[in-house]
Structure formats: C-alpha cells, structure tokens
C-alpha cells in the first residue's frame, strides 16, 4: 500500500512539473541512494547513469536553492 502511494505521489509531482515528455531526467545526485527503491516502484523504468566531474557536482550541491 505504501509503495503504491509513493509511486502515485511521484507521478503526480512529475505530471504537475510541466508538459508530458517521453523521458524524465533527474540530475539530483542524492537520488542515487533511492535507485533500487525507484526500480521497485517502477519496474519498467530504465536508468542511465552519467558520471560527472566531482567538482561540478559538489558546486551544484552547495549552491542549490
């Protein structure tokens, strides 16, 4: 029950974010911690792991609003 509620919440947030798109791109490095859970919630999802310059990642995290 909890997983379906979390999945519904995620889909609602995505839907309210803007026009529908064929792909969702989330560049938040903290999302990586939730990767396996997201795969449980959305078993048909495909993930692309991109490696970024660590300095740019840290700068992004520090200056985040």
mmCIF file of N, CA and C in Angstrom:
data_model
loop_
_atom_site.group_PDB
_atom_site.id
_atom_site.type_symbol
_atom_site.label_atom_id
_atom_site.label_comp_id
_atom_site.label_asym_id
_atom_site.label_seq_id
_atom_site.Cartn_x
_atom_site.Cartn_y
_atom_site.Cartn_z
ATOM 1 N N UNK A 1 0.836 -1.188 0.000
ATOM 2 C CA UNK A 1 0.000 0.000 0.000
ATOM 3 C C UNK A 1 0.882 1.254 0.000
ATOM 4 N N UNK A 2 1.919 1.240 0.839
ATOM 5 C CA UNK A 2 2.801 2.406 0.926
ATOM 6 C C UNK A 2 3.532 2.638 -0.395
ATOM 7 N N UNK A 3 4.016 1.565 -1.014
ATOM 8 C CA UNK A 3 4.732 1.705 -2.282
ATOM 9 C C UNK A 3 3.842 2.294 -3.367
ATOM 10 N N UNK A 4 2.602 1.857 -3.433
ATOM 11 C CA UNK A 4 1.708 2.394 -4.465
ATOM 12 C C UNK A 4 1.383 3.861 -4.186
ATOM 13 N N UNK A 5 1.308 4.237 -2.914
ATOM 14 C CA UNK A 5 1.067 5.643 -2.571
ATOM 15 C C UNK A 5 2.272 6.503 -2.946
ATOM 16 N N UNK A 6 3.473 6.006 -2.690
ATOM 17 C CA UNK A 6 4.687 6.745 -3.051
ATOM 18 C C UNK A 6 4.790 6.878 -4.565
ATOM 19 N N UNK A 7 4.509 5.800 -5.294
ATOM 20 C CA UNK A 7 4.550 5.842 -6.761
ATOM 21 C C UNK A 7 3.532 6.844 -7.296
ATOM 22 N N UNK A 8 2.333 6.845 -6.736
ATOM 23 C CA UNK A 8 1.298 7.787 -7.177
ATOM 24 C C UNK A 8 1.725 9.223 -6.899
ATOM 25 N N UNK A 9 2.341 9.447 -5.744
ATOM 26 C CA UNK A 9 2.831 10.785 -5.406
ATOM 27 C C UNK A 9 3.908 11.230 -6.392
ATOM 28 N N UNK A 10 4.858 10.344 -6.687
ATOM 29 C CA UNK A 10 5.925 10.669 -7.650
ATOM 30 C C UNK A 10 5.336 11.026 -9.005
ATOM 31 N N UNK A 11 4.392 10.243 -9.468
ATOM 32 C CA UNK A 11 3.772 10.507 -10.765
ATOM 33 C C UNK A 11 3.002 11.824 -10.760
ATOM 34 N N UNK A 12 2.370 12.144 -9.640
ATOM 35 C CA UNK A 12 1.633 13.410 -9.545
ATOM 36 C C UNK A 12 2.591 14.600 -9.591
ATOM 37 N N UNK A 13 3.710 14.491 -8.876
ATOM 38 C CA UNK A 13 4.710 15.566 -8.893
ATOM 39 C C UNK A 13 5.246 15.760 -10.305
ATOM 40 N N UNK A 14 5.547 14.662 -10.984
ATOM 41 C CA UNK A 14 6.058 14.739 -12.357
ATOM 42 C C UNK A 14 5.019 15.365 -13.273
ATOM 43 N N UNK A 15 3.773 14.957 -13.138
ATOM 44 C CA UNK A 15 2.704 15.470 -14.003
ATOM 45 C C UNK A 15 2.499 16.970 -13.815
ATOM 46 N N UNK A 16 2.655 17.452 -12.597
ATOM 47 C CA UNK A 16 2.439 18.877 -12.320
ATOM 48 C C UNK A 16 3.667 19.731 -12.629
ATOM 49 N N UNK A 17 4.758 19.091 -12.999
ATOM 50 C CA UNK A 17 6.008 19.813 -13.240
ATOM 51 C C UNK A 17 6.033 20.511 -14.592
ATOM 52 N N UNK A 18 5.265 20.016 -15.533
ATOM 53 C CA UNK A 18 5.263 20.636 -16.855
ATOM 54 C C UNK A 18 4.610 19.729 -17.879
ATOM 55 N N UNK A 19 4.841 20.058 -19.139
ATOM 56 C CA UNK A 19 4.251 19.264 -20.211
ATOM 57 C C UNK A 19 4.816 17.847 -20.202
ATOM 58 N N UNK A 20 4.006 16.866 -20.595
ATOM 59 C CA UNK A 20 4.490 15.487 -20.650
ATOM 60 C C UNK A 20 5.659 15.356 -21.629
ATOM 61 N N UNK A 21 6.584 14.503 -21.295
ATOM 62 C CA UNK A 21 7.750 14.257 -22.136
ATOM 63 C C UNK A 21 8.001 12.752 -22.189
ATOM 64 N N UNK A 22 8.655 12.281 -23.230
ATOM 65 C CA UNK A 22 8.895 10.837 -23.334
ATOM 66 C C UNK A 22 9.892 10.321 -22.298
ATOM 67 N N UNK A 23 10.710 11.211 -21.742
ATOM 68 C CA UNK A 23 11.720 10.793 -20.772
ATOM 69 C C UNK A 23 11.757 11.758 -19.595
ATOM 70 N N UNK A 24 12.131 11.214 -18.454
ATOM 71 C CA UNK A 24 12.316 12.027 -17.259
ATOM 72 C C UNK A 24 13.804 12.038 -16.948
ATOM 73 N N UNK A 25 14.341 13.203 -16.726
ATOM 74 C CA UNK A 25 15.757 13.336 -16.386
ATOM 75 C C UNK A 25 15.856 13.962 -15.002
ATOM 76 N N UNK A 26 16.458 13.245 -14.091
ATOM 77 C CA UNK A 26 16.656 13.755 -12.740
ATOM 78 C C UNK A 26 18.153 13.777 -12.482
ATOM 79 N N UNK A 27 18.713 14.964 -12.341
ATOM 80 C CA UNK A 27 20.159 15.076 -12.161
ATOM 81 C C UNK A 27 20.571 15.237 -10.701
ATOM 82 N N UNK A 28 19.660 15.023 -9.792
ATOM 83 C CA UNK A 28 19.964 15.141 -8.369
ATOM 84 C C UNK A 28 20.828 13.958 -7.932
ATOM 85 N N UNK A 29 22.070 14.208 -7.495
ATOM 86 C CA UNK A 29 22.943 13.092 -7.116
ATOM 87 C C UNK A 29 22.428 12.304 -5.913
ATOM 88 N N UNK A 30 21.592 12.921 -5.094
ATOM 89 C CA UNK A 30 21.074 12.216 -3.920
ATOM 90 C C UNK A 30 20.031 11.162 -4.295
ATOM 91 N N UNK A 31 19.486 11.261 -5.493
ATOM 92 C CA UNK A 31 18.503 10.281 -5.950
ATOM 93 C C UNK A 31 19.128 8.899 -6.103
ATOM 94 N N UNK A 32 20.434 8.864 -6.301
ATOM 95 C CA UNK A 32 21.127 7.587 -6.472
ATOM 96 C C UNK A 32 20.892 6.664 -5.278
ATOM 97 N N UNK A 33 20.761 7.245 -4.094
ATOM 98 C CA UNK A 33 20.509 6.439 -2.896
ATOM 99 C C UNK A 33 19.173 5.697 -2.989
ATOM 100 N N UNK A 34 18.240 6.251 -3.748
ATOM 101 C CA UNK A 34 16.904 5.672 -3.850
ATOM 102 C C UNK A 34 16.723 4.845 -5.123
ATOM 103 N N UNK A 35 17.791 4.612 -5.868
ATOM 104 C CA UNK A 35 17.697 3.935 -7.155
ATOM 105 C C UNK A 35 17.002 2.588 -7.107
ATOM 106 N N UNK A 36 17.388 1.738 -6.172
ATOM 107 C CA UNK A 36 16.781 0.403 -6.120
ATOM 108 C C UNK A 36 15.307 0.488 -5.717
ATOM 109 N N UNK A 37 14.974 1.439 -4.844
ATOM 110 C CA UNK A 37 13.573 1.611 -4.453
ATOM 111 C C UNK A 37 12.750 2.114 -5.634
ATOM 112 N N UNK A 38 13.318 3.066 -6.394
ATOM 113 C CA UNK A 38 12.611 3.573 -7.573
ATOM 114 C C UNK A 38 12.386 2.453 -8.584
ATOM 115 N N UNK A 39 13.344 1.559 -8.709
ATOM 116 C CA UNK A 39 13.184 0.422 -9.615
ATOM 117 C C UNK A 39 12.081 -0.513 -9.121
ATOM 118 N N UNK A 40 11.949 -0.658 -7.813
ATOM 119 C CA UNK A 40 10.847 -1.455 -7.261
ATOM 120 C C UNK A 40 9.499 -0.800 -7.571
ATOM 121 N N UNK A 41 9.454 0.531 -7.465
ATOM 122 C CA UNK A 41 8.202 1.250 -7.716
ATOM 123 C C UNK A 41 7.838 1.263 -9.195
ATOM 124 N N UNK A 42 8.850 1.385 -10.045
ATOM 125 C CA UNK A 42 8.642 1.489 -11.492
ATOM 126 C C UNK A 42 9.489 0.424 -12.192
ATOM 127 N N UNK A 43 9.038 -0.829 -12.159
ATOM 128 C CA UNK A 43 9.852 -1.937 -12.679
ATOM 129 C C UNK A 43 10.148 -1.853 -14.178
ATOM 130 N N UNK A 44 9.371 -1.110 -14.937
ATOM 131 C CA UNK A 44 9.634 -0.978 -16.375
ATOM 132 C C UNK A 44 10.551 0.200 -16.695
ATOM 133 N N UNK A 45 10.997 0.907 -15.668
ATOM 134 C CA UNK A 45 11.863 2.073 -15.882
ATOM 135 C C UNK A 45 13.247 1.630 -16.331
ATOM 136 N N UNK A 46 13.885 2.500 -17.077
ATOM 137 C CA UNK A 46 15.274 2.285 -17.483
ATOM 138 C C UNK A 46 16.078 3.445 -16.920
ATOM 139 N N UNK A 47 17.246 3.132 -16.423
ATOM 140 C CA UNK A 47 18.091 4.142 -15.805
ATOM 141 C C UNK A 47 19.382 4.291 -16.591
ATOM 142 N N UNK A 48 19.824 5.512 -16.733
ATOM 143 C CA UNK A 48 21.088 5.822 -17.380
ATOM 144 C C UNK A 48 21.941 6.526 -16.339
ATOM 145 N N UNK A 49 23.077 5.940 -16.032
ATOM 146 C CA UNK A 49 23.961 6.512 -15.018
ATOM 147 C C UNK A 49 25.027 7.343 -15.719
ATOM 148 N N UNK A 50 25.054 8.623 -15.399
ATOM 149 C CA UNK A 50 26.035 9.522 -16.009
ATOM 150 C C UNK A 50 27.058 9.931 -14.956
ATOM 151 N N UNK A 51 28.310 9.912 -15.341
ATOM 152 C CA UNK A 51 29.383 10.318 -14.441
ATOM 153 C C UNK A 51 29.748 11.764 -14.760
ATOM 154 N N UNK A 52 29.771 12.559 -13.722
ATOM 155 C CA UNK A 52 30.048 13.983 -13.855
ATOM 156 C C UNK A 52 31.335 14.332 -13.129
ATOM 157 N N UNK A 53 31.967 15.406 -13.514
ATOM 158 C CA UNK A 53 33.139 15.896 -12.796
ATOM 159 C C UNK A 53 32.719 16.167 -11.351
ATOM 160 N N UNK A 54 33.389 15.549 -10.408
ATOM 161 C CA UNK A 54 33.029 15.673 -8.999
ATOM 162 C C UNK A 54 33.009 17.101 -8.500
ATOM 163 N N UNK A 55 33.891 17.941 -9.031
ATOM 164 C CA UNK A 55 33.919 19.346 -8.607
ATOM 165 C C UNK A 55 32.625 20.052 -8.995
ATOM 166 N N UNK A 56 32.135 19.764 -10.188
ATOM 167 C CA UNK A 56 30.881 20.378 -10.638
ATOM 168 C C UNK A 56 29.705 19.889 -9.794
ATOM 169 N N UNK A 57 29.734 18.615 -9.428
ATOM 170 C CA UNK A 57 28.659 18.051 -8.610
ATOM 171 C C UNK A 57 28.623 18.715 -7.236
ATOM 172 N N UNK A 58 29.789 18.843 -6.603
ATOM 173 C CA UNK A 58 29.856 19.470 -5.281
ATOM 174 C C UNK A 58 29.418 20.928 -5.366
ATOM 175 N N UNK A 59 29.868 21.639 -6.383
ATOM 176 C CA UNK A 59 29.466 23.040 -6.551
ATOM 177 C C UNK A 59 27.951 23.147 -6.692
ATOM 178 N N UNK A 60 27.363 22.248 -7.473
ATOM 179 C CA UNK A 60 25.916 22.252 -7.675
ATOM 180 C C UNK A 60 25.178 22.004 -6.359
ATOM 181 N N UNK A 61 25.693 21.070 -5.560
ATOM 182 C CA UNK A 61 25.039 20.756 -4.289
ATOM 183 C C UNK A 61 25.144 21.928 -3.310
ATOM 184 N N UNK A 62 26.273 22.617 -3.315
ATOM 185 C CA UNK A 62 26.482 23.732 -2.385
ATOM 186 C C UNK A 62 25.624 24.933 -2.759
ATOM 187 N N UNK A 63 25.504 25.201 -4.051
ATOM 188 C CA UNK A 63 24.786 26.398 -4.495
ATOM 189 C C UNK A 63 23.311 26.149 -4.767
ATOM 190 N N UNK A 64 22.837 24.956 -4.479
ATOM 191 C CA UNK A 64 21.428 24.613 -4.711
ATOM 192 C C UNK A 64 20.518 25.515 -3.896
ATOM 193 N N UNK A 65 19.404 25.890 -4.513
ATOM 194 C CA UNK A 65 18.431 26.747 -3.818
ATOM 195 C C UNK A 65 17.441 25.905 -3.073
#
